[in-house]
């Protein structure tokens, strides 16, 4: 299935590769005789402007799992997979307004470092190990595998060589230059990936429209795959490949309204709010305002992403299922044997590039794919080295480490991570939709991540022991639910695990005796906005739980049980707000946050309102 790159394609792609490496090495160069500091290497010396923050966030996020994996899910399931992108756009508003300002105010390098300052070393180390395992064995492996799959299907590069090549290429400048190289090359990468992605989408829609343009193509796409344009997927309506030659219910991957009411929020809040290789870009911003504006900018880019990655997957489904081999042969003016077929969903995007993107432009389109892959790998490599160095090496092995020793440690662990990923990545070849593999296995830790971080940020009662046991219980609870309810969609399973973790954290926190005087205590509480809000959330949570019980059976086919997670979340918010002002004592390490920190200017508020409006309209038009 080799694409037969033309000389022009190779030139375009080679120019891209040379420019990226050159930019990465140039922006991260050091003056003669001057060693890089830890802040320069791990946080780009806190120099990123708002547009660099936004661009770098998206470049780190958009990867092979999107161009290959999300397109594969678009091919198999349809527009419903865009929920990950559109819910993320709203999540970025929450992160920008409530999470990132606290992190920046406390001047932290890593997420585990925040946990150490809020709780203790035990909690910090537990999450540092969590993240290192996820980055190396899930993120680095899946992204390099999907990228190598594209190289194999488009250029004929053997899978193992492709994995090695991508990891080495992304490591060249990221290991040498640190976050400075990663962030500023990301600005270039995001331009390339959006431009190249739009070109591929245009050509795919033009093909679906029989050469009559993208408007006709979009109309034909909707008519030819109407069942693919559904955001809320009921049980039993769409069957998709299971990766082992059979079929499974698409409800398993996207269980109805759980994408709006349930654990889709845990996935997004955990990823965008507390994931080191994402939030590190915000931590490197020049100012809190630059960080906030950067995340709003990224929110608008997230709304755009399904146009680049989901629509091409649906177009591939229409082209290969609604056209006969003879029609495709005439359309492309080549023998059908040369066109090939799509054996696995994740082959949809490479198949489009191979057949519908002409020579010359194919080099640009593939450069966009490579930009997405390399930028994400570089960010993951950098964050792996940051967490290991700042939260393991400096804490346990060399507390007095110099800047030079910290940078050397970061570079060494990055090389080790690359080698491990090279060995593990080929094992993913048996999967049909690697994007779902990523979501499910990161889903084992996100309930605990969200519970511990959010409570640590905003609840004065949660203790170090409560946080530690919540973290410890996270993965076992997920495994137990998987064993007992193997057919339960993982998004629903995550919701139930989250409820259990909230109970564990609450019971332990309330059972521990505290002597530290709560500085926010108000005996009367009259006129307190926190107290009024607590009553609102408690009532909302109880109403949601009651509706869930009453309608459980009738609406079971659309995953309405996810409302129980929403109810638990509302009740917990109410409990946090109530106890923050009504309990006399608190955990001694609880945070005192000035509400002024959460104030946002009119441009931010208008930008946030625009994101919410657009996402709301998209769900309205494509609900079911």
Coordinates of C-alpha atoms in Angstrom, one line a residue:
X1 CA 0.0 0.0 0.0
X2 CA 2.9 2.3 -0.7
X3 CA 2.0 5.8 -1.7
X4 CA 4.7 6.2 -4.3
X5 CA 5.9 9.6 -3.1
X6 CA 7.1 11.8 -5.9
X7 CA 10.4 13.7 -5.8
X8 CA 8.5 16.8 -4.9
X9 CA 6.8 15.0 -2.0
X10 CA 10.2 14.0 -0.6
X11 CA 11.5 17.6 -1.0
X12 CA 8.6 19.1 0.8
X13 CA 8.8 16.6 3.6
X14 CA 12.6 16.9 3.9
X15 CA 12.3 20.7 4.1
X16 CA 9.8 20.3 6.9
X17 CA 12.1 18.0 8.8
X18 CA 15.2 20.2 8.4
X19 CA 13.3 23.3 9.5
X20 CA 11.9 21.7 12.6
X21 CA 15.3 20.4 13.8
X22 CA 17.0 23.7 12.9
X23 CA 14.4 25.8 14.8
X24 CA 14.6 23.5 17.8
X25 CA 18.3 23.6 18.0
X26 CA 18.5 27.4 17.3
X27 CA 16.0 28.6 19.9
X28 CA 17.5 26.4 22.6
X29 CA 21.1 27.3 22.0
X30 CA 23.1 28.4 25.0
X31 CA 25.7 31.1 25.2
X32 CA 29.3 29.9 25.2
X33 CA 30.3 28.8 28.7
X34 CA 26.8 29.2 30.2
X35 CA 25.0 26.1 31.4
X36 CA 21.2 25.8 31.1
X37 CA 19.3 26.2 34.3
X38 CA 16.5 23.9 35.4
X39 CA 13.9 26.6 34.7
X40 CA 15.2 27.1 31.2
X41 CA 15.3 23.4 30.4
X42 CA 12.0 22.3 32.0
X43 CA 9.9 25.5 31.8
X44 CA 11.4 27.4 28.9
X45 CA 12.5 30.1 31.3
X46 CA 8.8 31.1 31.7
X47 CA 8.9 33.0 28.4
X48 CA 5.9 31.8 26.4
X49 CA 3.4 34.3 25.1
X50 CA -0.3 33.5 24.9
X51 CA -0.3 32.5 21.3
X52 CA 2.8 30.3 21.9
X53 CA 1.0 28.7 24.9
X54 CA -2.1 27.9 22.8
X55 CA -0.2 26.7 19.8
X56 CA 2.1 24.5 21.9
X57 CA -0.9 23.0 23.8
X58 CA -2.6 21.9 20.6
X59 CA 0.6 20.7 19.0
X60 CA 1.3 18.6 22.0
X61 CA -2.3 17.3 22.1
X62 CA -2.9 16.7 18.4
X63 CA -0.9 13.7 17.3
X64 CA -1.1 10.4 15.5
X65 CA -3.8 9.4 17.9
X66 CA -5.9 12.1 16.2
X67 CA -4.9 11.9 12.6
X68 CA -4.8 8.2 12.6
X69 CA -6.7 7.1 15.8
X70 CA -9.5 9.6 15.8
X71 CA -9.9 9.3 12.0
X72 CA -10.1 5.6 12.6
X73 CA -12.9 6.1 15.2
X74 CA -14.6 8.6 12.8
X75 CA -14.5 5.8 10.1
X76 CA -15.9 3.3 12.6
X77 CA -18.2 5.4 14.8
X78 CA -18.6 8.8 13.2
X79 CA -18.9 12.3 14.6
X80 CA -19.6 11.1 18.1
X81 CA -15.9 10.8 18.7
X82 CA -15.7 14.6 18.4
X83 CA -17.0 14.7 21.9
X84 CA -13.5 14.4 23.2
X85 CA -12.6 17.6 21.3
X86 CA -15.6 19.7 22.0
X87 CA -15.9 18.8 25.7
X88 CA -12.2 19.6 25.9
X89 CA -12.8 23.1 24.5
X90 CA -15.1 23.9 27.5
X91 CA -12.7 22.1 29.9
X92 CA -10.0 24.5 28.9
X93 CA -12.1 27.4 30.1
X94 CA -12.4 25.7 33.6
X95 CA -8.6 25.0 33.7
X96 CA -7.7 28.6 32.6
X97 CA -10.0 30.2 35.1
X98 CA -9.7 28.0 38.2
X99 CA -6.7 25.6 38.1
X100 CA -3.8 27.2 36.2
X101 CA -3.8 30.5 38.2
X102 CA -3.2 28.6 41.4
X103 CA -0.4 26.5 39.9
X104 CA 1.3 29.6 38.5
X105 CA 0.9 31.5 41.8
X106 CA 2.6 28.7 43.6
X107 CA 5.5 28.6 41.1
X108 CA 5.5 24.9 40.5
X109 CA 7.4 22.9 37.9
X110 CA 5.4 19.7 38.0
X111 CA 2.0 18.3 39.0
X112 CA 3.5 15.9 41.6
X113 CA 5.4 18.9 43.1
X114 CA 2.0 20.6 43.7
X115 CA 0.8 17.5 45.5
X116 CA 3.9 17.5 47.7
X117 CA 3.3 21.1 48.8
X118 CA -0.4 20.4 49.4
X119 CA -0.1 16.9 50.9
X120 CA 3.2 15.1 51.3
X121 CA 5.9 13.2 49.5
X122 CA 3.9 9.9 49.6
X123 CA 1.1 11.4 47.5
X124 CA 3.6 13.2 45.2
X125 CA 5.6 10.0 44.5
X126 CA 2.5 7.9 43.9
X127 CA 1.3 10.2 41.2
X128 CA 4.8 10.7 39.8
X129 CA 5.0 6.9 39.3
X130 CA 1.5 6.9 37.8
X131 CA 2.4 9.5 35.2
X132 CA 5.7 8.0 34.3
X133 CA 4.1 4.6 33.6
X134 CA 1.3 6.2 31.5
X135 CA 3.7 8.4 29.5
X136 CA 6.1 5.6 28.7
X137 CA 3.8 2.6 28.3
X138 CA 0.7 4.3 26.9
X139 CA 1.4 7.7 25.4
X140 CA 4.9 7.3 23.9
X141 CA 4.2 3.8 22.7
X142 CA 0.7 4.5 21.1
X143 CA 1.8 7.7 19.4
X144 CA 5.0 6.2 17.9
X145 CA 3.1 3.1 16.8
X146 CA 0.3 5.1 15.1
X147 CA 2.9 7.3 13.4
X148 CA 4.9 4.3 12.3
X149 CA 1.6 2.7 11.0
X150 CA 1.2 5.8 8.8
X151 CA 4.8 5.5 7.5
X152 CA 4.2 1.9 6.7
X153 CA 0.9 2.4 4.9
X154 CA 1.9 5.5 3.0
X155 CA 5.6 5.1 2.3
X156 CA 6.2 1.4 2.8
X157 CA 8.6 1.9 5.8
X158 CA 8.6 -1.2 8.0
X159 CA 6.8 -0.7 11.3
X160 CA 9.7 -1.2 13.6
X161 CA 12.0 1.2 11.6
X162 CA 9.2 3.8 11.6
X163 CA 8.8 3.6 15.4
X164 CA 12.6 4.0 15.9
X165 CA 12.8 6.8 13.3
X166 CA 10.0 8.9 14.8
X167 CA 11.3 8.5 18.4
X168 CA 14.8 9.4 17.5
X169 CA 13.7 12.4 15.3
X170 CA 11.6 13.8 18.1
X171 CA 14.3 13.2 20.6
X172 CA 17.0 15.0 18.7
X173 CA 16.0 18.5 19.6
X174 CA 13.7 17.9 22.6
X175 CA 16.4 16.1 24.6
X176 CA 19.0 18.8 23.8
X177 CA 16.9 21.9 24.0
X178 CA 14.2 21.0 26.6
X179 CA 10.9 22.8 26.7
X180 CA 12.2 25.9 24.9
X181 CA 12.9 23.7 21.8
X182 CA 9.6 21.8 22.2
X183 CA 7.4 24.9 22.6
X184 CA 8.8 27.1 19.9
X185 CA 9.0 24.3 17.3
X186 CA 5.3 23.6 18.3
X187 CA 4.4 27.0 16.9
X188 CA 5.7 26.0 13.5
X189 CA 4.3 22.5 13.9
X190 CA 0.7 23.7 14.6
X191 CA 0.7 25.8 11.5
X192 CA 1.9 22.9 9.4
X193 CA -0.6 20.4 10.9
X194 CA -3.6 22.7 10.5
X195 CA -2.7 23.7 7.0
X196 CA -1.9 20.1 5.9
X197 CA -5.0 18.8 7.7
X198 CA -7.3 21.2 6.0
X199 CA -5.8 20.3 2.6
X200 CA -6.6 16.6 3.2
X201 CA -10.1 17.4 4.4
X202 CA -10.7 19.6 1.3
X203 CA -9.5 16.9 -1.1
X204 CA -11.5 14.1 0.7
X205 CA -14.7 16.2 0.6
X206 CA -14.1 17.1 -3.0
X207 CA -13.8 13.4 -3.8
X208 CA -17.0 12.6 -2.0
X209 CA -18.7 15.4 -4.0
X210 CA -17.5 13.9 -7.3
X211 CA -15.3 16.9 -7.9
X212 CA -18.0 19.5 -7.3
X213 CA -16.4 21.1 -4.3
X214 CA -16.5 20.8 -0.5
X215 CA -20.1 22.0 -0.2
X216 CA -21.4 19.3 -2.4
X217 CA -19.0 16.9 -0.7
X218 CA -20.4 17.7 2.7
X219 CA -24.0 17.3 1.5
X220 CA -23.1 13.9 -0.1
X221 CA -21.2 12.9 3.1
X222 CA -24.2 13.6 5.3
X223 CA -26.6 11.8 3.0
X224 CA -24.3 8.8 2.5
X225 CA -23.4 8.4 6.2
X226 CA -26.3 10.0 8.1
X227 CA -25.8 7.4 10.9
X228 CA -22.2 8.7 11.3
X229 CA -23.5 12.2 12.2
X230 CA -24.7 11.4 15.7
X231 CA -23.2 12.8 18.9
X232 CA -25.2 10.6 21.4
X233 CA -25.1 6.9 20.5
X234 CA -27.8 4.6 21.9
X235 CA -27.1 1.0 22.8
X236 CA -27.4 -1.5 20.0
X237 CA -27.6 0.9 17.0
X238 CA -24.1 1.0 15.6
X239 CA -21.8 -2.0 15.3
X240 CA -18.1 -1.5 14.7
X241 CA -15.0 -3.8 14.3
X242 CA -13.7 -5.2 17.6
X243 CA -10.1 -5.6 16.4
X244 CA -10.2 -9.4 16.4
X245 CA -12.4 -10.0 13.4
X246 CA -15.8 -9.6 15.0
X247 CA -18.1 -6.7 15.8
X248 CA -19.0 -4.8 19.0
X249 CA -21.5 -2.2 20.0
X250 CA -20.2 1.4 19.5
X251 CA -22.0 2.2 22.7
X252 CA -19.1 0.5 24.5
X253 CA -16.8 3.3 23.4
X254 CA -19.3 6.2 23.5
X255 CA -22.2 5.3 25.9
X256 CA -25.0 7.8 25.1
X257 CA -25.3 10.8 27.3
X258 CA -22.2 9.8 29.3
X259 CA -20.2 12.0 27.0
X260 CA -22.2 15.0 28.4
X261 CA -23.1 13.9 32.0
X262 CA -20.4 11.4 32.9
X263 CA -16.8 10.5 32.9
X264 CA -15.9 12.3 29.6
X265 CA -15.4 15.3 32.0
X266 CA -13.0 13.2 34.1
X267 CA -11.0 12.3 31.1
X268 CA -10.8 15.9 29.9
X269 CA -10.3 17.6 33.3
X270 CA -7.6 15.1 34.2
X271 CA -5.9 15.5 30.8
X272 CA -6.0 19.2 30.4
X273 CA -5.8 20.3 34.0
X274 CA -3.3 17.9 35.6
X275 CA -1.4 16.1 32.8
X276 CA 2.2 17.3 33.0
X277 CA 3.0 17.3 29.3
X278 CA -0.1 19.5 28.6
X279 CA -0.2 21.8 31.6
X280 CA 3.6 22.3 31.4
X281 CA 3.0 24.7 28.5
X282 CA 0.7 26.9 30.7
X283 CA 3.3 26.8 33.5
X284 CA 5.9 28.2 31.1
X285 CA 3.7 31.3 30.3
X286 CA 5.1 34.8 30.8
X287 CA 2.2 35.7 33.0
X288 CA -1.1 34.4 34.4
X289 CA -2.9 36.5 31.7
X290 CA -0.8 34.9 28.9
X291 CA -1.7 31.5 30.3
X292 CA -5.4 32.2 30.4
X293 CA -5.5 33.7 26.9
X294 CA -3.4 30.8 25.6
X295 CA -5.9 28.3 26.8
X296 CA -8.9 30.1 25.3
X297 CA -7.0 30.2 22.0
X298 CA -6.4 26.5 22.3
X299 CA -10.2 26.0 23.0
X300 CA -11.1 27.5 19.6
X301 CA -8.5 25.3 17.9
X302 CA -10.1 22.3 19.6
X303 CA -13.4 23.1 18.1
X304 CA -11.8 23.1 14.7
X305 CA -9.9 19.7 15.1
X306 CA -12.8 17.4 14.2
X307 CA -12.9 19.0 10.8
X308 CA -9.2 17.9 10.3
X309 CA -9.5 14.4 11.7
X310 CA -13.0 13.1 12.1
X311 CA -14.5 14.3 8.8
X312 CA -11.7 12.6 6.7
X313 CA -12.5 9.3 8.6
X314 CA -16.2 9.6 7.7
X315 CA -15.2 10.5 4.1
X316 CA -13.1 7.4 3.9
X317 CA -16.0 5.3 5.1
X318 CA -18.3 6.8 2.4
X319 CA -15.8 6.4 -0.4
X320 CA -14.9 2.8 0.3
X321 CA -18.5 1.6 1.3
X322 CA -20.6 3.7 -1.1
X323 CA -18.5 3.2 -4.2
X324 CA -17.9 0.1 -6.2
X325 CA -14.3 -1.0 -7.0
X326 CA -14.9 0.0 -10.6
X327 CA -16.2 3.5 -9.6
X328 CA -13.1 4.1 -7.4
X329 CA -10.9 2.9 -10.2
X330 CA -12.4 5.3 -12.6
X331 CA -12.4 8.1 -10.1
X332 CA -8.7 7.7 -9.4
X333 CA -7.7 6.5 -12.9
X334 CA -5.7 3.6 -11.5
X335 CA -6.3 -0.2 -11.2
X336 CA -8.4 -1.1 -8.1
X337 CA -5.6 -3.4 -6.9
X338 CA -3.4 -0.3 -6.6
X339 CA -6.0 1.6 -4.6
X340 CA -6.1 -1.0 -1.8
X341 CA -8.6 -1.4 1.0
X342 CA -9.1 -0.6 4.6
X343 CA -8.6 -3.7 6.8
X344 CA -8.6 -1.8 10.1
X345 CA -10.3 1.4 11.1
X346 CA -7.0 3.1 11.9
X347 CA -5.9 2.6 8.2
X348 CA -8.6 5.2 7.0
X349 CA -6.4 8.3 7.1
X350 CA -3.3 6.7 5.5
X351 CA -5.7 5.3 2.8
X352 CA -7.0 8.8 2.0
X353 CA -3.4 10.2 1.8
X354 CA -2.3 7.5 -0.5
X355 CA -5.2 7.7 -2.9
X356 CA -6.8 11.2 -2.9
X357 CA -3.9 13.6 -2.1
X358 CA -1.9 14.3 -5.3
X359 CA 1.9 14.3 -5.6
X360 CA 3.5 17.4 -4.1
X361 CA 0.5 18.2 -1.8
X362 CA 1.0 14.7 -0.4
X363 CA 4.3 15.8 1.0
X364 CA 2.6 18.7 2.8
X365 CA -0.2 16.5 4.1
X366 CA 2.3 14.0 5.4
X367 CA 4.4 16.7 6.9
X368 CA 1.2 17.8 8.8
X369 CA 0.8 14.2 10.1
X370 CA 4.5 14.1 11.0
X371 CA 4.2 17.5 12.8
X372 CA 1.4 16.2 14.9
X373 CA 3.3 13.0 15.8
X374 CA 6.7 14.6 16.5
X375 CA 5.4 17.5 18.5
X376 CA 3.5 15.2 20.8
X377 CA 6.4 12.8 21.2
X378 CA 8.7 15.7 22.0
X379 CA 6.3 17.0 24.7
X380 CA 5.9 13.6 26.2
X381 CA 9.7 13.0 26.3
X382 CA 10.3 16.4 27.9
X383 CA 7.6 15.9 30.6
X384 CA 8.8 12.4 31.4
X385 CA 12.2 13.8 32.0
X386 CA 10.8 16.7 34.0
X387 CA 8.7 14.5 36.4
X388 CA 11.5 12.0 36.9
X389 CA 14.1 14.6 37.5
X390 CA 12.1 17.0 39.8
X391 CA 10.0 14.5 41.6
X392 CA 12.1 11.4 41.8
X393 CA 15.8 12.2 41.3
X394 CA 15.9 15.5 43.1
X395 CA 13.7 14.3 46.0
X396 CA 15.2 10.9 46.6
X397 CA 18.6 10.7 45.0
X398 CA 20.2 14.1 45.0
X399 CA 18.4 16.8 46.9
X400 CA 21.3 19.2 46.5
X401 CA 21.6 18.6 42.7
X402 CA 23.0 21.5 40.7
X403 CA 21.3 22.9 37.5
X404 CA 23.8 20.9 35.4
X405 CA 23.0 17.7 37.2
X406 CA 19.3 18.2 36.9
X407 CA 19.6 18.8 33.1
X408 CA 21.8 15.8 32.7
X409 CA 19.3 13.6 34.6
X410 CA 16.5 14.9 32.4
X411 CA 18.4 14.0 29.3
X412 CA 19.4 10.6 30.5
X413 CA 15.9 9.5 31.5
X414 CA 14.5 10.8 28.2
X415 CA 16.8 8.4 26.4
X416 CA 15.8 5.5 28.6
X417 CA 12.1 6.3 27.9
X418 CA 12.7 6.3 24.2
X419 CA 14.4 2.9 24.3
X420 CA 11.5 1.4 26.4
X421 CA 8.9 2.8 23.9
X422 CA 10.8 1.3 21.0
X423 CA 10.4 -2.1 22.5
X424 CA 6.8 -1.9 23.6
X425 CA 5.2 0.1 20.7
X426 CA 5.1 -2.8 18.2
X427 CA 2.9 -4.8 20.6
X428 CA 0.0 -2.5 19.8
X429 CA -0.3 -3.9 16.2
X430 CA -3.3 -6.1 17.1
X431 CA -5.6 -3.2 18.0
X432 CA -8.3 -1.9 15.7
X433 CA -8.8 1.6 17.3
X434 CA -5.7 2.6 19.3
X435 CA -7.4 5.9 20.3
X436 CA -9.9 3.9 22.4
X437 CA -7.0 1.9 23.9
X438 CA -5.5 5.2 25.0
X439 CA -8.7 6.5 26.5
X440 CA -9.5 3.2 28.3
X441 CA -6.1 2.7 29.9
X442 CA -5.6 6.3 31.0
X443 CA -9.1 6.0 32.3
X444 CA -7.8 3.8 35.1
X445 CA -6.0 6.7 36.7
X446 CA -8.1 9.8 35.8
X447 CA -10.8 9.3 38.4
X448 CA -8.2 9.4 41.1
X449 CA -6.3 12.2 39.5
X450 CA -9.3 14.5 39.3
X451 CA -10.5 13.6 42.8
X452 CA -7.2 14.2 44.5
X453 CA -6.2 17.3 42.6
X454 CA -9.6 19.1 42.7
X455 CA -10.0 18.3 46.4
X456 CA -6.5 19.4 47.1
X457 CA -7.0 22.7 45.3
X458 CA -10.3 23.6 46.8
X459 CA -11.2 21.6 49.9
X460 CA -9.7 22.5 53.2
X461 CA -10.7 19.2 54.8
X462 CA -8.9 16.6 52.7
X463 CA -5.8 15.2 54.3
X464 CA -2.6 13.6 53.0
X465 CA -3.8 10.2 54.1
X466 CA -7.1 10.6 52.3
X467 CA -5.3 11.7 49.2
X468 CA -2.8 8.8 49.4
X469 CA -5.5 6.1 49.9
X470 CA -7.6 7.6 47.1
X471 CA -4.6 7.4 44.8
X472 CA -3.8 3.8 45.9
X473 CA -7.5 2.7 45.4
X474 CA -7.8 4.2 41.9
X475 CA -6.3 1.5 39.7
X476 CA -7.5 -1.5 41.8
X477 CA -11.1 -0.1 41.8
X478 CA -11.0 0.2 38.1
X479 CA -9.7 -3.3 37.7
X480 CA -12.3 -4.7 40.0
X481 CA -15.1 -3.0 38.1
X482 CA -13.6 -4.3 34.8
X483 CA -13.6 -7.9 36.2
X484 CA -17.1 -7.8 37.7
X485 CA -18.7 -5.8 34.8
X486 CA -16.6 -6.6 31.8
X487 CA -19.3 -5.4 29.4
X488 CA -19.8 -2.1 31.0
X489 CA -18.5 0.8 28.8
X490 CA -15.3 2.3 30.3
X491 CA -16.8 5.8 30.5
X492 CA -19.6 4.5 32.8
X493 CA -17.1 2.4 34.8
X494 CA -14.9 5.5 35.4
X495 CA -17.9 7.3 36.7
X496 CA -18.7 4.6 39.3
X497 CA -15.0 4.4 40.4
X498 CA -15.0 8.2 40.8
X499 CA -18.1 8.0 43.2
X500 CA -16.3 5.4 45.3
X501 CA -13.1 7.5 45.4
X502 CA -15.1 10.5 46.6
X503 CA -16.5 8.4 49.4
X504 CA -13.1 7.1 50.4
X505 CA -11.5 10.6 50.4
X506 CA -14.5 12.1 52.4
X507 CA -14.6 9.3 55.0
X508 CA -10.9 9.4 55.7
X509 CA -10.8 13.2 55.8
X510 CA -13.7 13.5 58.2
X511 CA -12.4 10.7 60.4
X512 CA -9.0 12.4 61.0
X513 CA -8.9 14.8 63.9
X514 CA -7.7 18.3 63.0
X515 CA -6.4 21.1 65.3
X516 CA -5.4 23.7 62.7
X517 CA -7.9 26.6 62.8
X518 CA -9.7 27.1 59.6
X519 CA -9.0 30.7 58.4
X520 CA -12.1 30.8 56.3
X521 CA -14.5 29.7 59.2
X522 CA -17.6 31.8 59.5
X523 CA -19.9 30.9 62.5
X524 CA -23.0 32.5 61.0
X525 CA -22.1 32.3 57.4
X526 CA -24.8 34.8 56.5
X527 CA -24.2 36.6 53.2
X528 CA -21.5 34.1 52.2
X529 CA -21.4 33.4 48.5
X530 CA -19.8 30.0 49.2
X531 CA -22.6 29.0 51.6
X532 CA -25.3 30.0 49.1
X533 CA -23.5 28.1 46.3
X534 CA -23.1 25.1 48.5
X535 CA -26.9 24.8 49.0
X536 CA -27.4 25.2 45.2
X537 CA -25.0 22.3 44.4
X538 CA -26.4 20.1 47.2
X539 CA -30.0 20.5 45.9
X540 CA -28.9 20.1 42.3
X541 CA -27.0 16.9 43.2
X542 CA -29.9 15.4 45.1
X543 CA -32.4 16.2 42.3
X544 CA -30.0 14.6 39.7
X545 CA -29.8 11.5 41.8
X546 CA -33.5 11.2 42.2
X547 CA -34.1 11.7 38.5
X548 CA -31.5 9.1 37.8
X549 CA -33.2 6.5 40.1
X550 CA -36.7 7.2 38.6
X551 CA -35.6 7.2 34.9
X552 CA -32.8 4.5 35.2
X553 CA -34.7 1.7 33.4
X554 CA -36.5 3.8 30.9
X555 CA -33.4 5.6 29.7
X556 CA -30.8 2.9 30.2
X557 CA -30.3 2.5 26.4
X558 CA -28.7 6.0 26.3
X559 CA -26.4 5.6 29.3
X560 CA -28.5 7.8 31.6
X561 CA -26.9 6.1 34.6
X562 CA -24.0 8.5 34.1
X563 CA -26.2 11.1 35.8
X564 CA -25.2 9.4 39.1
X565 CA -21.6 10.6 38.6
X566 CA -22.9 14.1 37.8
X567 CA -25.0 13.9 41.0
X568 CA -22.0 12.8 43.1
X569 CA -19.9 15.6 41.7
X570 CA -22.5 18.3 42.5
X571 CA -23.0 16.9 46.0
X572 CA -19.3 16.9 46.6
X573 CA -19.0 20.5 45.3
X574 CA -21.7 21.5 47.8
X575 CA -20.0 19.6 50.6
X576 CA -16.7 21.3 49.8
X577 CA -18.1 24.8 49.7
X578 CA -20.2 24.2 52.9
X579 CA -17.4 22.7 55.1
X580 CA -14.9 25.3 53.9
X581 CA -16.7 28.0 55.8
X582 CA -18.7 26.0 58.5
X583 CA -16.0 23.8 60.0
X584 CA -13.7 25.3 62.6
X585 CA -10.7 23.2 61.8
X586 CA -9.0 22.3 58.5
X587 CA -6.0 20.4 57.2
X588 CA -2.9 22.5 58.0
X589 CA -1.7 22.3 54.4
X590 CA -4.9 23.5 52.8
X591 CA -4.7 26.3 50.4
X592 CA -5.8 29.9 51.0
X593 CA -6.6 31.2 47.6
X594 CA -7.4 34.9 46.9
X595 CA -10.7 34.9 44.9
X596 CA -9.2 37.8 42.9
X597 CA -6.9 35.2 41.3
X598 CA -10.0 33.8 39.5
X599 CA -11.1 37.2 38.1
X600 CA -11.0 37.3 34.3
X601 CA -11.1 40.2 31.9
X602 CA -13.9 40.9 29.4
X603 CA -11.9 39.5 26.4
X604 CA -11.5 36.2 28.3
X605 CA -15.2 36.1 29.2
X606 CA -16.3 36.8 25.6
X607 CA -14.0 34.2 24.3
X608 CA -15.3 31.6 26.8
X609 CA -18.9 32.5 26.0
X610 CA -18.2 32.0 22.3
X611 CA -16.7 28.5 22.9
X612 CA -19.7 27.5 25.0
X613 CA -22.2 28.8 22.4
X614 CA -20.5 27.0 19.5
X615 CA -20.2 23.7 21.3
X616 CA -23.9 24.0 22.4
X617 CA -25.0 24.6 18.8
X618 CA -23.0 21.7 17.5
X619 CA -24.6 19.3 20.1
X620 CA -28.0 20.8 19.3
X621 CA -27.7 20.0 15.5
X622 CA -26.1 16.6 15.8
X623 CA -27.6 15.3 19.1
X624 CA -29.2 12.0 17.8

